[in-house]
Short mmCIF file of C-alpha atoms and ligand atoms in Angstrom, two decimals:
data_model
loop_
_atom_site.label_atom_id
_atom_site.label_comp_id
_atom_site.label_asym_id
_atom_site.label_seq_id
_atom_site.Cartn_x
_atom_site.Cartn_y
_atom_site.Cartn_z
CA MET O 1 25.66 55.24 73.79
CA ILE O 2 25.34 58.62 75.52
CA ASP O 3 25.14 61.78 73.41
CA LEU O 4 27.56 63.94 75.38
CA ASN O 5 26.91 67.06 73.30
CA PHE O 6 23.23 66.78 74.11
CA LYS O 7 23.65 65.82 77.78
CA TYR O 8 26.27 68.49 78.53
CA LYS O 9 25.00 71.27 76.28
CA THR O 10 24.51 73.81 79.10
CA LEU O 11 27.86 72.89 80.63
CA LEU O 12 29.61 73.46 77.31
CA ASN O 13 27.75 76.69 76.64
CA TYR O 14 28.84 77.98 80.05
CA VAL O 15 32.52 77.17 79.43
CA ASN O 16 32.35 78.52 75.87
CA ASP O 17 30.98 81.83 77.13
CA GLN O 18 33.79 82.21 79.67
CA MET O 19 36.83 80.91 77.85
CA PRO O 20 39.46 83.46 76.80
CA PHE O 21 41.12 81.24 74.16
CA TYR O 22 41.30 77.78 72.60
CA PRO O 23 43.94 75.73 74.47
CA GLU O 24 46.71 73.97 72.55
CA ILE O 25 47.48 71.69 75.46
CA SER O 26 45.33 70.53 78.37
CA LEU O 27 46.47 69.09 81.68
CA ILE O 28 44.63 67.10 84.28
CA LEU O 29 46.39 67.36 87.64
CA GLY O 30 46.27 64.24 89.77
CA SER O 31 46.23 63.65 93.52
CA GLY O 32 48.66 65.96 95.30
CA LEU O 33 49.86 67.50 92.01
CA GLY O 34 47.35 70.34 91.91
CA GLU O 35 49.84 72.99 92.99
CA PHE O 36 51.25 73.16 89.49
CA ALA O 37 48.37 75.53 88.75
CA ASP O 38 49.94 78.09 91.12
CA LYS O 39 53.14 78.16 89.07
CA ILE O 40 51.77 79.43 85.78
CA LYS O 41 50.16 82.65 84.61
CA ILE O 42 46.42 82.24 85.04
CA VAL O 43 44.35 84.18 82.55
CA LYS O 44 40.93 83.01 83.69
CA SER O 45 39.78 80.58 86.36
CA ILE O 46 36.38 78.96 86.45
CA LYS O 47 35.13 77.26 89.61
CA THR O 48 33.77 73.86 88.66
CA GLU O 49 30.93 74.34 91.16
CA ASP O 50 29.73 77.26 89.03
CA ILE O 51 29.56 75.12 85.88
CA PRO O 52 26.10 73.60 85.39
CA ASN O 53 26.14 69.78 85.73
CA TYR O 54 29.86 69.63 86.56
CA PRO O 55 30.41 66.91 89.21
CA LYS O 56 31.77 68.01 92.60
CA SER O 57 35.32 67.01 93.61
CA THR O 58 35.08 65.09 96.87
CA VAL O 59 38.69 63.91 97.30
CA GLN O 60 41.31 65.61 99.48
CA GLY O 61 43.97 67.23 97.29
CA HIS O 62 41.57 67.80 94.38
CA LYS O 63 40.42 71.37 94.04
CA GLY O 64 37.64 72.16 91.63
CA PHE O 65 38.98 74.59 89.06
CA LEU O 66 39.41 74.97 85.34
CA HIS O 67 42.25 77.39 84.68
CA PHE O 68 42.98 78.97 81.35
CA ALA O 69 46.68 79.79 81.61
CA GLU O 70 49.74 80.80 79.63
CA LEU O 71 53.29 79.54 79.65
CA PHE O 72 55.97 80.07 76.96
CA ASN O 73 53.33 81.76 74.80
CA LYS O 74 51.27 78.58 74.80
CA ASN O 75 47.59 78.55 75.71
CA ILE O 76 46.91 75.92 78.32
CA LEU O 77 43.81 74.52 79.98
CA VAL O 78 44.45 73.09 83.43
CA PHE O 79 41.98 70.96 85.34
CA GLN O 80 42.84 71.27 89.00
CA GLY O 81 41.01 68.29 90.35
CA ARG O 82 39.61 65.30 88.52
CA ILE O 83 36.46 63.25 88.67
CA HIS O 84 36.86 59.66 89.80
CA LEU O 85 34.57 56.73 89.23
CA TYR O 86 35.11 55.69 92.85
CA GLU O 87 33.40 58.90 93.97
CA GLY O 88 30.24 57.36 92.61
CA TYR O 89 30.24 59.13 89.27
CA ASN O 90 29.38 57.52 85.96
CA ILE O 91 31.81 57.24 83.11
CA ASP O 92 30.19 60.08 81.15
CA GLN O 93 30.75 62.33 84.19
CA ALA O 94 34.30 61.11 84.80
CA ILE O 95 35.41 62.05 81.28
CA ILE O 96 33.89 65.57 81.37
CA PRO O 97 37.31 67.31 81.60
CA VAL O 98 38.56 65.50 78.51
CA PHE O 99 35.25 66.10 76.76
CA ILE O 100 35.60 69.85 77.44
CA ALA O 101 39.23 69.82 76.23
CA LYS O 102 38.14 68.00 73.08
CA GLU O 103 35.31 70.43 72.39
CA LEU O 104 37.81 73.29 72.81
CA LYS O 105 39.94 71.58 70.14
CA THR O 106 43.00 70.89 72.26
CA LYS O 107 45.78 69.05 70.42
CA TYR O 108 47.55 67.49 73.40
CA ILE O 109 46.32 66.19 76.73
CA LEU O 110 48.68 65.31 79.52
CA LEU O 111 47.07 63.22 82.23
CA THR O 112 48.83 63.07 85.57
CA ASN O 113 48.09 60.85 88.51
CA ALA O 114 49.37 59.34 91.71
CA ALA O 115 49.90 55.60 91.44
CA GLY O 116 51.16 52.61 93.37
CA GLY O 117 54.39 51.05 92.13
CA VAL O 118 54.04 47.41 91.12
CA ASN O 119 57.32 47.09 89.22
CA LEU O 120 59.94 46.19 91.80
CA ASN O 121 62.40 48.66 90.27
CA PHE O 122 60.09 51.56 91.12
CA ASN O 123 60.38 53.59 94.32
CA PRO O 124 58.06 56.18 95.89
CA GLY O 125 58.91 59.57 94.39
CA ASP O 126 59.66 58.15 90.92
CA LEU O 127 57.87 59.50 87.88
CA MET O 128 56.60 56.99 85.31
CA LEU O 129 55.80 57.76 81.71
CA THR O 130 52.93 55.53 80.61
CA THR O 131 53.84 53.29 77.70
CA GLY O 132 50.62 51.26 77.87
CA PHE O 133 47.18 51.25 79.46
CA LEU O 134 45.61 48.12 80.90
CA ALA O 135 41.90 48.68 80.85
CA HIS O 136 40.09 45.37 80.47
CA ASN O 137 37.99 46.06 83.57
CA ILE O 138 36.55 49.28 82.22
CA LYS O 139 35.89 48.35 78.60
CA LYS O 140 32.18 47.82 79.20
CA GLU O 141 31.66 51.30 80.70
CA LEU O 142 33.74 52.80 77.91
CA THR O 143 31.26 51.64 75.32
CA ASP O 144 28.80 54.16 76.80
CA VAL O 145 30.94 57.10 75.77
CA LEU O 146 33.10 55.87 72.92
CA SER O 147 31.66 55.43 69.49
CA LEU O 148 34.09 54.23 66.90
CA PRO O 149 32.25 54.87 63.69
CA THR O 150 35.15 55.67 61.41
CA ALA O 151 38.25 53.77 60.40
CA GLU O 152 40.28 56.79 61.44
CA GLN O 153 38.96 56.60 65.00
CA ARG O 154 39.51 52.85 65.20
CA LYS O 155 43.11 53.45 64.20
CA ASN O 156 43.61 56.24 66.73
CA ILE O 157 43.06 53.97 69.65
CA LEU O 158 46.14 52.00 68.72
CA ASN O 159 48.25 55.13 69.12
CA LEU O 160 47.58 55.20 72.83
CA PRO O 161 49.50 56.70 74.48
CA SER O 162 50.56 58.95 71.64
CA LYS O 163 54.00 57.92 70.40
CA GLU O 164 54.71 61.43 69.21
CA PHE O 165 53.76 62.92 72.58
CA ASN O 166 55.77 60.31 74.49
CA GLU O 167 58.87 61.24 72.48
CA ILE O 168 58.33 64.90 73.43
CA ILE O 169 57.97 63.92 77.09
CA LYS O 170 61.16 61.83 77.00
CA LYS O 171 63.04 64.73 75.41
CA ALA O 172 61.70 67.11 78.06
CA ALA O 173 62.85 64.72 80.82
CA LEU O 174 66.33 64.52 79.32
CA GLU O 175 66.60 68.28 79.02
CA GLU O 176 65.47 68.76 82.63
CA ASN O 177 67.61 65.91 83.88
CA VAL O 178 64.54 64.23 85.40
CA PHE O 179 64.69 60.45 85.56
CA LEU O 180 61.58 58.85 84.06
CA GLN O 181 60.58 55.28 84.66
CA GLN O 182 58.41 53.78 81.92
CA GLY O 183 55.65 51.23 82.10
CA ASN O 184 52.07 50.06 81.94
CA TYR O 185 49.35 51.72 84.02
CA TRP O 186 46.63 49.37 85.23
CA PHE O 187 43.24 50.81 86.14
CA ASN O 188 41.48 49.60 89.26
CA SER O 189 38.10 51.07 90.04
CA GLY O 190 38.71 51.48 93.78
CA PRO O 191 37.43 52.87 96.08
CA THR O 192 39.78 50.83 98.26
CA TYR O 193 43.40 50.18 97.49
CA GLU O 194 44.13 46.77 96.00
CA THR O 195 44.65 43.62 97.99
CA PRO O 196 48.15 42.09 97.96
CA ALA O 197 46.71 39.15 95.99
CA GLU O 198 45.35 41.48 93.30
CA ILE O 199 48.72 43.17 92.99
CA LYS O 200 50.43 39.78 92.63
CA MET O 201 48.08 38.93 89.76
CA GLN O 202 48.29 42.33 88.09
CA SER O 203 52.07 42.23 88.25
CA LYS O 204 52.06 38.89 86.40
CA PHE O 205 49.70 40.38 83.82
CA GLY O 206 52.00 43.27 82.96
CA ALA O 207 51.16 46.09 85.37
CA ASP O 208 54.00 48.39 86.37
CA ALA O 209 51.80 50.85 88.25
CA VAL O 210 48.22 50.82 89.51
CA GLY O 211 45.77 53.65 89.99
CA MET O 212 42.11 54.58 89.96
CA SER O 213 41.89 57.12 87.16
CA THR O 214 43.31 58.17 83.80
CA VAL O 215 42.60 55.15 81.61
CA HIS O 216 39.05 56.13 80.57
CA GLU O 217 40.23 59.71 80.03
CA ALA O 218 43.06 58.46 77.82
CA PHE O 219 40.77 56.23 75.76
CA PHE O 220 38.26 59.01 75.24
CA ALA O 221 41.00 61.41 74.15
CA GLY O 222 42.76 58.83 71.98
CA VAL O 223 39.63 57.77 70.14
CA ASN O 224 38.93 61.40 69.39
CA GLY O 225 42.32 61.89 67.80
CA ILE O 226 43.96 63.92 70.55
CA ASN O 227 47.63 63.27 71.36
CA VAL O 228 47.31 61.92 74.86
CA SER O 229 49.81 60.60 77.34
CA ALA O 230 50.12 60.18 81.07
CA ILE O 231 52.69 60.60 83.80
CA SER O 232 52.31 58.81 87.12
CA LEU O 233 53.92 59.89 90.31
CA ILE O 234 54.68 56.69 92.16
CA THR O 235 53.62 57.56 95.69
CA ASN O 236 53.90 54.15 97.35
CA TYR O 237 54.80 50.52 96.87
CA ALA O 238 51.63 48.73 95.78
CA ALA O 239 49.79 46.60 98.36
CA GLY O 240 51.80 43.71 99.74
CA LEU O 241 55.13 44.93 98.35
CA SER O 242 56.13 46.69 101.54
CA PRO O 243 55.15 46.25 105.19
CA GLN O 244 53.79 49.82 105.31
CA LYS O 245 50.01 50.37 105.33
CA LEU O 246 48.71 52.35 102.33
CA SER O 247 47.00 55.66 102.97
CA HIS O 248 45.86 58.70 101.03
CA GLN O 249 48.02 60.75 103.43
CA GLU O 250 51.13 58.90 102.22
CA VAL O 251 50.10 59.65 98.63
CA ILE O 252 49.80 63.37 99.39
CA GLU O 253 53.11 63.47 101.34
CA THR O 254 55.13 61.76 98.59
CA ALA O 255 53.57 64.05 96.00
CA GLU O 256 54.79 66.99 98.08
CA LEU O 257 58.37 65.66 97.99
CA ALA O 258 58.36 65.08 94.22
CA LYS O 259 56.48 68.17 93.14
CA GLU O 260 59.52 70.27 92.23
CA LYS O 261 60.78 67.82 89.58
CA PHE O 262 57.23 67.17 88.41
CA GLU O 263 56.69 70.90 87.86
CA ARG O 264 59.99 71.33 86.02
CA LEU O 265 59.16 68.41 83.77
CA VAL O 266 55.63 69.56 82.95
CA LYS O 267 56.81 73.10 82.19
CA ARG O 268 59.45 71.74 79.81
CA ILE O 269 56.85 69.51 78.12
CA ILE O 270 54.65 72.57 77.55
CA LYS O 271 57.63 74.39 76.08
CA LEU O 272 58.35 71.55 73.65
CA VAL O 273 54.86 70.76 72.35
N1 HPA Z 301 46.68 51.89 94.27
C1 HPA Z 301 45.72 52.56 93.59
N2 HPA Z 301 45.73 53.87 93.47
C2 HPA Z 301 46.75 54.55 94.00
C3 HPA Z 301 47.78 53.92 94.71
C4 HPA Z 301 47.74 52.50 94.86
O1 HPA Z 301 48.61 51.87 95.45
N3 HPA Z 301 48.64 54.90 95.11
C5 HPA Z 301 48.13 56.08 94.64
N4 HPA Z 301 46.99 55.87 93.98
#
């Protein structure tokens, strides 16, 4: 068990000294979705490279910023760029954004990501609301950062993703006329995309989408009683489901095409929380 408050004391002190307000809702922007941060009123930006012990973003499409922003009179914390395990970081580093959001007493966390579509009804450009997380292959690492001492915390994990938050997200999608697929997000550690054989297995085991992030963030938030949910932008057919070769470039290009509806949806969610 890692004592995050001890390990990241200087990091937290730095953010605490700079922050203009406590955020009601926090967002982590996934691959290719970082531009959302340009569409809201930024009150204060902190470069992650200036924060002591904050891991460096090494992936294209992931800038390193924490933005304190405002929209519809709501205080928001936006992480532009996330920390992936496949970059070589440990689990306690990968959950730092959620840890910060938790320490700043956020009530809602919306995790966004780019993912491969496993469900044959999904097409690149679709948005998927997560209705379940498949995380068996990260449970061991999670024990380093999750302690479940109280009955309350053990119960929280069952409300993952938050039912209340998912209802808000569905309502926002209806109001914005954005079609939302729904399904289970399966975590793969990467760093490579999956093999077609892995996708075949994961499909049989209930995966609708696959990606390399989000699940540990969601568990950490959920255990700590935060309303957490996730939206995936399906950027490609998962390995073996189409003749096309997977590439990070394809992920970025599809994100570009879908960003307008993604932005409308996220703004409406912020309005409704
Ligand atoms: N697999 C894993 N991660 C991804 C994919 C994929 O197909 N697409 C975008 N992120």
